[in-house]
Amino acid sequence: MKRKLAAAIGIAGMMVSIAACGSSDNKSGGSDKGADAKALTVWLTVDAQNNWPELVKAADAAVQKAHPGVKINHEYYGWPDKNTKLDAVLATDKAPDVVEMGNTEMLGYMVKGAFAPIDASKLDNSAAWLDGLKASVTYDGKTYGVPYYAGGRVGNWRKDVAASVGVKTPPKTYTELISDLDKIQKKEGSKFSAWYQPTRDWYAAMSFVYDAGGSIAKEDGGQWKASLSSPESIKGLNDWKTIVDKYMHGDKTKDESDRYIVYGQGKSAMIFGAAWEGATSEDPKNDKTGKLKGNLENFVMPGPSGKNLPVFLGGSDLAVPVKSKAQALAAEWINAFTGSAGQKGLMAKGNLPNNKTDLATLKNDPATVVPATAAESNWFVPMAPGWGQVEKAQVLQTMLQNIGTGKKSVEAAAKDADAAIDKVINTK
């Protein structure tokens, strides 16, 4: 699930040195600071409160068993107001000890020194963390958080539309995908989108870029430089443009925020999005066709490279504010919550785990094999100090809209995007 980077971090005034909170030999993986703390304050989003409260209680019980008498306080927040409240409290001496962050929100806080470093080697499954999730908690060679759970992206199509052109199974290769879509597009006509792909959906477009061996930006000698105009990235953008030109016959200035609603209107045969979108489209309140329930099918997206298309992994991380007075205890609670037992509980609730070992077990279940397989190949945003400014300026969305609408060529739009990225990507 996607979490947008906060537009304003609001903690620039924090003059706190992270170096004073280095890792230690304690088994929790955090600092020794607060090892004898008598209370712990944990901030989570309402997802945990509503969907897996028993997992929160289990983590509490594990910590309290090891530390009799410790009081654990929980506060729950909605995503829209969480960061505003966090920013305000981080400016005081009343910081919580554990905070949940969307994984794209982590970077801005790590850059500003808001979180204490954690010794990942002492945490369950850290050696097997999914690459994209590991990247989200890593900055300047240090680990500042723990991946909590993930959500990936998959293809989803209407079985009835596919069957109408003689296709009975989802595509396994990109050649099959294109062949199937060509048949659907020819049959349904120019007002129908064989693949509804919102132009400004940069998560999908960048999957094509990474599939082709390209990238948004690369680090060299401690400096980041945009790379969307590299030959590899240009190939990926052209592959993406071909899809948009051939199969996307909707508004080419839209983003993906209402894709599940548009899909439910019945004027498209396929989407590439978060694994929950298909199920949400077939909900009676979104299904305007009355035909989608039980008629939609997820599949692993094949890429032009011949491999599975790399997907962006959204999700949540847990971090310990540098101002926490119970850092060691906080790291211990996080390990109890996100460790082996916690991951099994989260998977049972329909989430992807934070590590490759548990992810592999989901491939044995027909109900979870598609999202688990898709998540094996993944990518994440450049962990550069100025990435938040790139997102805030919507550089990628602008580039893609210019390409999709024909306002600029792929090469010109990529060159302009690189110039815009290079202006801010190394700026804290």
Short mmCIF file of C-alpha atoms in Angstrom, two decimals:
data_model
loop_
_atom_site.label_atom_id
_atom_site.label_comp_id
_atom_site.label_asym_id
_atom_site.label_seq_id
_atom_site.Cartn_x
_atom_site.Cartn_y
_atom_site.Cartn_z
CA MET A 1 0.00 0.00 0.00
CA LYS A 2 1.35 3.33 -0.94
CA ARG A 3 2.18 6.00 1.66
CA LYS A 4 3.03 9.43 0.31
CA LEU A 5 6.03 11.30 1.66
CA ALA A 6 4.92 14.09 4.00
CA ALA A 7 5.05 17.46 2.30
CA ALA A 8 6.56 19.08 5.33
CA ILE A 9 8.74 17.22 7.78
CA GLY A 10 8.60 19.91 10.42
CA ILE A 11 11.61 18.72 12.39
CA ALA A 12 14.39 20.72 10.82
CA GLY A 13 14.98 22.50 14.11
CA MET A 14 15.93 19.32 15.93
CA MET A 15 19.59 19.65 16.81
CA VAL A 16 20.12 16.15 18.18
CA SER A 17 23.17 14.04 17.42
CA ILE A 18 22.46 10.50 16.31
CA ALA A 19 26.03 9.51 17.05
CA ALA A 20 25.31 9.64 20.77
CA CYS A 21 22.75 6.85 20.32
CA GLY A 22 24.85 4.17 18.64
CA SER A 23 24.08 0.49 18.70
CA SER A 24 25.12 -1.74 21.56
CA ASP A 25 25.49 -5.36 22.51
CA ASN A 26 22.00 -5.69 23.94
CA LYS A 27 19.90 -8.40 22.32
CA SER A 28 17.15 -6.04 21.20
CA GLY A 29 19.26 -4.44 18.49
CA GLY A 30 18.82 -0.90 19.80
CA SER A 31 20.77 1.46 22.01
CA ASP A 32 21.44 0.68 25.69
CA LYS A 33 19.60 3.91 26.44
CA GLY A 34 16.47 3.17 28.45
CA ALA A 35 17.24 -0.50 29.02
CA ASP A 36 15.75 -0.16 32.51
CA ALA A 37 12.79 1.99 31.45
CA LYS A 38 9.53 1.35 33.28
CA ALA A 39 7.18 2.53 30.51
CA LEU A 40 6.92 2.40 26.76
CA THR A 41 4.76 4.46 24.40
CA VAL A 42 3.96 2.87 21.03
CA TRP A 43 2.36 4.80 18.17
CA LEU A 44 0.69 2.69 15.49
CA THR A 45 -1.87 3.42 12.81
CA VAL A 46 -5.46 2.27 13.04
CA ASP A 47 -4.60 -0.64 10.72
CA ALA A 48 -3.14 -2.52 13.70
CA GLN A 49 -5.96 -1.47 16.01
CA ASN A 50 -8.68 -2.61 13.63
CA ASN A 51 -7.13 -5.62 11.93
CA TRP A 52 -4.63 -7.38 14.21
CA PRO A 53 -4.95 -6.15 17.81
CA GLU A 54 -4.09 -9.63 19.07
CA LEU A 55 -0.61 -9.30 17.54
CA VAL A 56 -0.06 -6.06 19.44
CA LYS A 57 -1.09 -7.78 22.67
CA ALA A 58 1.27 -10.67 21.98
CA ALA A 59 4.22 -8.30 21.55
CA ASP A 60 3.25 -6.52 24.77
CA ALA A 61 3.09 -9.84 26.61
CA ALA A 62 6.54 -10.90 25.38
CA VAL A 63 8.16 -7.67 26.56
CA GLN A 64 6.33 -7.66 29.88
CA LYS A 65 7.36 -11.26 30.52
CA ALA A 66 11.00 -10.23 30.09
CA HIS A 67 10.51 -6.99 32.03
CA PRO A 68 7.90 -7.50 34.77
CA GLY A 69 6.08 -4.32 35.71
CA VAL A 70 6.73 -2.45 32.46
CA LYS A 71 3.74 -0.40 31.38
CA ILE A 72 3.06 -0.21 27.64
CA ASN A 73 0.86 2.59 26.32
CA HIS A 74 -0.58 2.53 22.81
CA GLU A 75 -1.83 5.41 20.69
CA TYR A 76 -3.43 4.91 17.28
CA TYR A 77 -3.56 7.39 14.43
CA GLY A 78 -5.05 7.66 10.97
CA TRP A 79 -2.63 8.11 8.10
CA PRO A 80 -3.76 11.65 7.18
CA ASP A 81 -2.97 13.21 10.57
CA LYS A 82 -0.20 10.96 11.88
CA ASN A 83 2.80 12.93 10.65
CA THR A 84 1.45 16.30 11.74
CA LYS A 85 1.13 15.01 15.29
CA LEU A 86 4.48 13.27 15.14
CA ASP A 87 6.27 16.38 13.93
CA ALA A 88 4.79 18.40 16.76
CA VAL A 89 5.79 15.95 19.49
CA LEU A 90 9.30 15.42 18.11
CA ALA A 91 9.98 19.08 18.84
CA THR A 92 9.35 18.40 22.56
CA ASP A 93 10.81 16.05 25.15
CA LYS A 94 7.73 13.81 25.05
CA ALA A 95 8.57 11.73 21.99
CA PRO A 96 6.99 8.26 21.71
CA ASP A 97 9.31 5.27 21.84
CA VAL A 98 8.03 3.41 18.78
CA VAL A 99 6.40 4.97 15.71
CA GLU A 100 4.88 3.43 12.60
CA MET A 101 5.85 5.06 9.32
CA GLY A 102 4.81 4.50 5.73
CA ASN A 103 7.96 3.24 4.05
CA THR A 104 8.20 6.22 1.69
CA GLU A 105 7.91 8.53 4.71
CA MET A 106 11.03 7.18 6.39
CA LEU A 107 13.63 8.96 4.28
CA GLY A 108 12.79 12.54 5.21
CA TYR A 109 12.94 11.71 8.90
CA MET A 110 16.18 9.76 8.61
CA VAL A 111 17.80 12.64 6.75
CA LYS A 112 16.82 15.05 9.53
CA GLY A 113 18.15 12.78 12.28
CA ALA A 114 14.79 12.02 13.84
CA PHE A 115 15.36 8.29 14.42
CA ALA A 116 17.95 6.35 16.39
CA PRO A 117 20.07 3.73 14.59
CA ILE A 118 19.30 0.05 15.13
CA ASP A 119 21.62 -2.94 14.92
CA ALA A 120 19.70 -4.96 12.35
CA SER A 121 21.90 -8.04 12.82
CA LYS A 122 20.23 -8.65 16.19
CA LEU A 123 16.69 -8.62 14.80
CA ASP A 124 14.73 -11.63 13.57
CA ASN A 125 14.95 -12.26 9.81
CA SER A 126 16.93 -9.07 9.10
CA ALA A 127 19.39 -10.92 6.87
CA ALA A 128 16.44 -11.93 4.68
CA TRP A 129 14.50 -8.63 4.57
CA LEU A 130 13.01 -7.97 1.15
CA ASP A 131 15.36 -5.70 -0.79
CA GLY A 132 12.87 -2.89 -1.31
CA LEU A 133 11.88 -2.89 2.36
CA LYS A 134 15.49 -2.97 3.54
CA ALA A 135 16.20 0.06 1.38
CA SER A 136 13.38 1.99 3.03
CA VAL A 137 15.04 1.82 6.48
CA THR A 138 18.62 2.34 5.36
CA TYR A 139 20.33 5.70 5.04
CA ASP A 140 24.01 6.57 4.78
CA GLY A 141 24.98 3.00 5.56
CA LYS A 142 22.98 2.74 8.80
CA THR A 143 19.65 1.13 9.67
CA TYR A 144 17.05 3.40 11.24
CA GLY A 145 13.95 1.24 11.26
CA VAL A 146 12.49 -2.24 10.91
CA PRO A 147 10.19 -3.33 8.05
CA TYR A 148 6.79 -4.26 9.44
CA TYR A 149 4.76 -5.64 6.52
CA ALA A 150 4.39 -5.07 2.79
CA GLY A 151 1.94 -4.88 -0.07
CA GLY A 152 2.90 -5.50 -3.68
CA ARG A 153 1.49 -4.95 -7.14
CA VAL A 154 -0.01 -7.48 -9.53
CA GLY A 155 -1.83 -7.68 -12.82
CA ASN A 156 -5.59 -8.16 -12.65
CA TRP A 157 -7.96 -8.86 -15.51
CA ARG A 158 -11.54 -9.80 -16.33
CA LYS A 159 -11.80 -13.49 -17.11
CA ASP A 160 -14.99 -12.99 -19.14
CA VAL A 161 -13.41 -10.44 -21.47
CA ALA A 162 -10.35 -12.63 -21.94
CA ALA A 163 -12.54 -15.66 -22.61
CA SER A 164 -14.48 -13.73 -25.25
CA VAL A 165 -11.35 -13.75 -27.42
CA GLY A 166 -10.48 -17.35 -26.64
CA VAL A 167 -8.05 -16.76 -23.76
CA LYS A 168 -8.70 -18.97 -20.74
CA THR A 169 -5.59 -18.50 -18.58
CA PRO A 170 -3.55 -15.46 -17.49
CA PRO A 171 -0.40 -14.67 -19.49
CA LYS A 172 2.88 -16.19 -18.33
CA THR A 173 5.12 -14.18 -20.67
CA TYR A 174 5.11 -10.63 -21.98
CA THR A 175 4.60 -11.92 -25.53
CA GLU A 176 1.44 -13.72 -24.39
CA LEU A 177 0.25 -10.60 -22.55
CA ILE A 178 0.61 -8.39 -25.62
CA SER A 179 -1.03 -10.98 -27.86
CA ASP A 180 -3.99 -11.30 -25.48
CA LEU A 181 -4.39 -7.53 -25.13
CA ASP A 182 -4.23 -7.04 -28.90
CA LYS A 183 -7.12 -9.49 -29.33
CA ILE A 184 -9.17 -7.79 -26.62
CA GLN A 185 -8.51 -4.30 -27.95
CA LYS A 186 -9.49 -5.30 -31.50
CA LYS A 187 -12.73 -6.89 -30.35
CA GLU A 188 -13.82 -4.15 -27.91
CA GLY A 189 -12.91 -1.12 -30.02
CA SER A 190 -11.23 2.23 -29.51
CA LYS A 191 -13.43 3.45 -26.64
CA PHE A 192 -12.40 0.52 -24.47
CA SER A 193 -9.09 0.23 -22.57
CA ALA A 194 -7.69 -3.27 -22.87
CA TRP A 195 -5.29 -2.12 -20.13
CA TYR A 196 -6.37 0.85 -18.04
CA GLN A 197 -3.03 2.40 -17.09
CA PRO A 198 -3.24 5.92 -15.62
CA THR A 199 -0.47 7.98 -17.17
CA ARG A 200 0.69 9.66 -13.96
CA ASP A 201 1.09 6.34 -12.13
CA TRP A 202 4.87 6.50 -11.76
CA TYR A 203 5.00 3.31 -9.71
CA ALA A 204 3.93 1.35 -12.78
CA ALA A 205 6.09 3.29 -15.22
CA MET A 206 9.22 2.93 -13.11
CA SER A 207 8.65 -0.84 -12.98
CA PHE A 208 9.26 -0.82 -16.73
CA VAL A 209 12.34 1.33 -16.24
CA TYR A 210 13.84 -1.05 -13.67
CA ASP A 211 12.84 -4.05 -15.79
CA ALA A 212 14.96 -2.64 -18.61
CA GLY A 213 17.97 -2.20 -16.30
CA GLY A 214 17.40 1.51 -15.81
CA SER A 215 16.81 3.55 -12.68
CA ILE A 216 15.51 6.88 -11.44
CA ALA A 217 18.88 7.94 -10.04
CA LYS A 218 22.21 6.38 -9.10
CA GLU A 219 24.72 7.10 -6.37
CA ASP A 220 28.38 7.61 -7.18
CA GLY A 221 30.93 8.74 -4.64
CA GLY A 222 28.31 9.90 -2.17
CA GLN A 223 26.44 11.98 -4.74
CA TRP A 224 23.22 11.09 -6.50
CA LYS A 225 22.61 11.76 -10.19
CA ALA A 226 19.38 11.28 -12.12
CA SER A 227 19.49 8.52 -14.73
CA LEU A 228 16.12 8.58 -16.49
CA SER A 229 17.80 9.56 -19.77
CA SER A 230 20.18 6.60 -19.72
CA PRO A 231 19.72 4.17 -22.64
CA GLU A 232 18.28 1.53 -20.30
CA SER A 233 15.78 3.91 -18.72
CA ILE A 234 14.74 5.25 -22.12
CA LYS A 235 14.04 1.69 -23.25
CA GLY A 236 11.84 1.12 -20.20
CA LEU A 237 9.97 4.38 -20.76
CA ASN A 238 9.39 3.45 -24.40
CA ASP A 239 8.06 0.03 -23.35
CA TRP A 240 5.67 1.79 -20.97
CA LYS A 241 4.65 4.35 -23.63
CA THR A 242 3.77 1.54 -26.03
CA ILE A 243 1.30 0.17 -23.47
CA VAL A 244 -0.27 3.58 -22.88
CA ASP A 245 -0.52 4.33 -26.62
CA LYS A 246 -2.02 0.98 -27.60
CA TYR A 247 -4.33 0.08 -24.74
CA MET A 248 -5.07 3.11 -22.54
CA HIS A 249 -8.01 5.01 -24.04
CA GLY A 250 -9.07 6.94 -20.97
CA ASP A 251 -8.02 10.37 -19.68
CA LYS A 252 -4.24 10.54 -20.04
CA THR A 253 -3.85 13.20 -17.37
CA LYS A 254 -5.10 11.00 -14.51
CA ASP A 255 -3.25 9.34 -11.66
CA GLU A 256 -4.00 5.98 -10.07
CA SER A 257 -5.91 7.16 -7.00
CA ASP A 258 -9.34 6.14 -8.35
CA ARG A 259 -8.21 3.29 -10.61
CA TYR A 260 -10.31 0.71 -8.76
CA ILE A 261 -13.39 2.90 -9.29
CA VAL A 262 -12.73 3.33 -13.01
CA TYR A 263 -12.09 -0.40 -13.34
CA GLY A 264 -15.46 -1.08 -11.74
CA GLN A 265 -17.20 0.92 -14.47
CA GLY A 266 -16.56 -1.88 -16.95
CA LYS A 267 -14.73 -0.04 -19.71
CA SER A 268 -11.40 -1.79 -19.25
CA ALA A 269 -10.18 -5.38 -19.21
CA MET A 270 -7.05 -5.13 -17.07
CA ILE A 271 -5.13 -3.09 -14.51
CA PHE A 272 -1.69 -3.28 -12.90
CA GLY A 273 -1.93 -2.10 -9.32
CA ALA A 274 -1.97 -2.96 -5.64
CA ALA A 275 -3.16 -6.47 -4.95
CA TRP A 276 -6.28 -5.19 -3.16
CA GLU A 277 -7.55 -3.10 -6.08
CA GLY A 278 -9.26 -5.90 -7.98
CA ALA A 279 -11.20 -7.05 -4.94
CA THR A 280 -12.22 -3.46 -4.22
CA SER A 281 -13.42 -2.98 -7.80
CA GLU A 282 -15.74 -5.99 -7.55
CA ASP A 283 -17.31 -4.71 -4.34
CA PRO A 284 -21.00 -4.06 -5.15
CA LYS A 285 -20.67 -0.36 -4.39
CA ASN A 286 -17.93 -0.03 -7.05
CA ASP A 287 -19.03 -2.66 -9.58
CA LYS A 288 -21.27 -0.80 -12.01
CA THR A 289 -21.44 -3.77 -14.37
CA GLY A 290 -22.80 -6.34 -11.93
CA LYS A 291 -20.42 -8.82 -13.53
CA LEU A 292 -17.16 -8.47 -11.65
CA LYS A 293 -17.75 -10.55 -8.52
CA GLY A 294 -15.74 -13.73 -8.91
CA ASN A 295 -14.79 -12.71 -12.44
CA LEU A 296 -11.50 -10.92 -11.70
CA GLU A 297 -8.18 -12.71 -11.53
CA ASN A 298 -4.79 -11.60 -10.20
CA PHE A 299 -1.63 -12.67 -12.00
CA VAL A 300 2.10 -12.00 -11.81
CA MET A 301 3.00 -9.29 -14.30
CA PRO A 302 5.51 -10.46 -16.90
CA GLY A 303 7.99 -7.85 -18.11
CA PRO A 304 9.49 -7.10 -21.53
CA SER A 305 12.85 -8.38 -20.25
CA GLY A 306 11.49 -11.92 -20.06
CA LYS A 307 11.47 -11.83 -16.26
CA ASN A 308 8.68 -10.88 -13.88
CA LEU A 309 8.14 -7.12 -13.85
CA PRO A 310 9.84 -5.60 -10.76
CA VAL A 311 7.22 -4.07 -8.46
CA PHE A 312 7.29 -1.23 -5.98
CA LEU A 313 6.71 -2.51 -2.46
CA GLY A 314 4.57 -0.28 -0.30
CA GLY A 315 4.11 -0.91 3.39
CA SER A 316 5.03 0.18 6.88
CA ASP A 317 8.20 0.42 8.96
CA LEU A 318 8.70 0.86 12.69
CA ALA A 319 11.28 3.29 14.07
CA VAL A 320 12.60 4.55 17.41
CA PRO A 321 12.71 8.35 17.75
CA VAL A 322 16.14 9.60 18.75
CA LYS A 323 14.52 11.46 21.65
CA SER A 324 13.02 8.27 23.10
CA LYS A 325 14.05 7.63 26.70
CA ALA A 326 13.51 3.88 26.27
CA GLN A 327 15.37 3.02 23.08
CA ALA A 328 16.52 -0.46 24.10
CA LEU A 329 13.07 -1.46 25.28
CA ALA A 330 11.52 0.04 22.14
CA ALA A 331 13.78 -2.04 19.89
CA GLU A 332 12.88 -5.13 21.92
CA TRP A 333 9.15 -4.45 21.44
CA ILE A 334 9.65 -3.95 17.70
CA ASN A 335 11.48 -7.26 17.45
CA ALA A 336 8.69 -9.02 19.34
CA PHE A 337 6.08 -7.47 17.04
CA THR A 338 7.84 -7.89 13.68
CA GLY A 339 9.79 -11.06 14.39
CA SER A 340 9.05 -14.62 13.33
CA ALA A 341 5.81 -15.05 15.28
CA GLY A 342 4.56 -11.61 14.33
CA GLN A 343 5.19 -12.21 10.63
CA LYS A 344 3.13 -15.40 10.69
CA GLY A 345 0.28 -13.47 12.28
CA LEU A 346 0.52 -10.68 9.72
CA MET A 347 0.55 -13.16 6.84
CA ALA A 348 -2.58 -14.79 8.24
CA LYS A 349 -4.23 -11.37 7.95
CA GLY A 350 -3.40 -11.12 4.24
CA ASN A 351 -0.19 -9.08 4.41
CA LEU A 352 3.10 -9.85 2.73
CA PRO A 353 5.90 -10.53 5.24
CA ASN A 354 9.02 -8.41 5.57
CA ASN A 355 11.42 -11.20 4.60
CA LYS A 356 12.20 -13.64 1.79
CA THR A 357 12.07 -16.75 3.98
CA ASP A 358 8.44 -16.25 5.01
CA LEU A 359 7.54 -14.94 1.57
CA ALA A 360 8.63 -18.24 0.04
CA THR A 361 6.12 -20.14 2.16
CA LEU A 362 3.25 -18.14 0.63
CA LYS A 363 4.12 -19.50 -2.79
CA ASN A 364 2.84 -22.90 -1.67
CA ASP A 365 -0.71 -21.59 -1.20
CA PRO A 366 -2.87 -20.96 -4.30
CA ALA A 367 -4.51 -18.04 -2.48
CA THR A 368 -1.23 -16.19 -1.98
CA VAL A 369 1.13 -17.45 -4.66
CA VAL A 370 0.51 -14.51 -7.03
CA PRO A 371 1.31 -11.57 -4.71
CA ALA A 372 4.15 -13.53 -3.09
CA THR A 373 5.77 -14.33 -6.44
CA ALA A 374 5.29 -10.78 -7.71
CA ALA A 375 6.95 -9.33 -4.61
CA GLU A 376 10.14 -11.35 -5.09
CA SER A 377 11.30 -8.90 -7.76
CA ASN A 378 11.03 -5.40 -6.31
CA TRP A 379 12.48 -1.91 -6.32
CA PHE A 380 12.40 1.19 -4.13
CA VAL A 381 12.93 4.91 -4.51
CA PRO A 382 16.46 6.39 -4.43
CA MET A 383 17.46 6.87 -0.80
CA ALA A 384 18.88 10.29 -1.48
CA PRO A 385 18.61 13.26 0.91
CA GLY A 386 16.55 15.33 -1.51
CA TRP A 387 14.18 12.62 -2.71
CA GLY A 388 11.31 14.13 -0.76
CA GLN A 389 11.65 17.30 -2.81
CA VAL A 390 11.50 15.26 -6.02
CA GLU A 391 8.24 13.67 -4.90
CA LYS A 392 6.80 16.96 -3.69
CA ALA A 393 7.48 18.58 -7.06
CA GLN A 394 5.85 15.60 -8.87
CA VAL A 395 8.72 15.45 -11.33
CA LEU A 396 8.00 11.90 -12.43
CA GLN A 397 4.27 12.47 -12.82
CA THR A 398 4.89 15.53 -14.98
CA MET A 399 7.37 13.65 -17.17
CA LEU A 400 4.96 10.75 -17.67
CA GLN A 401 2.00 12.97 -18.46
CA ASN A 402 4.08 14.85 -21.03
CA ILE A 403 5.06 11.53 -22.63
CA GLY A 404 1.61 9.98 -22.45
CA THR A 405 -0.19 12.97 -23.93
CA GLY A 406 2.43 13.41 -26.65
CA LYS A 407 3.47 16.85 -25.42
CA LYS A 408 7.11 15.75 -25.35
CA SER A 409 9.13 12.87 -26.72
CA VAL A 410 10.42 10.25 -24.31
CA GLU A 411 13.96 11.54 -24.69
CA ALA A 412 13.06 15.21 -24.15
CA ALA A 413 10.80 14.51 -21.18
CA ALA A 414 13.41 12.27 -19.53
CA LYS A 415 16.14 14.86 -20.04
CA ASP A 416 13.98 17.56 -18.46
CA ALA A 417 13.11 15.27 -15.55
CA ASP A 418 16.78 14.48 -14.96
CA ALA A 419 17.60 18.19 -14.84
CA ALA A 420 14.81 18.83 -12.32
CA ILE A 421 15.88 15.89 -10.15
CA ASP A 422 19.56 16.86 -10.18
CA LYS A 423 18.71 20.31 -8.81
CA VAL A 424 17.37 18.93 -5.53
CA ILE A 425 18.25 15.27 -5.03
CA ASN A 426 21.42 15.92 -3.02
CA THR A 427 19.91 18.70 -0.93
CA LYS A 428 18.91 17.97 2.66
#
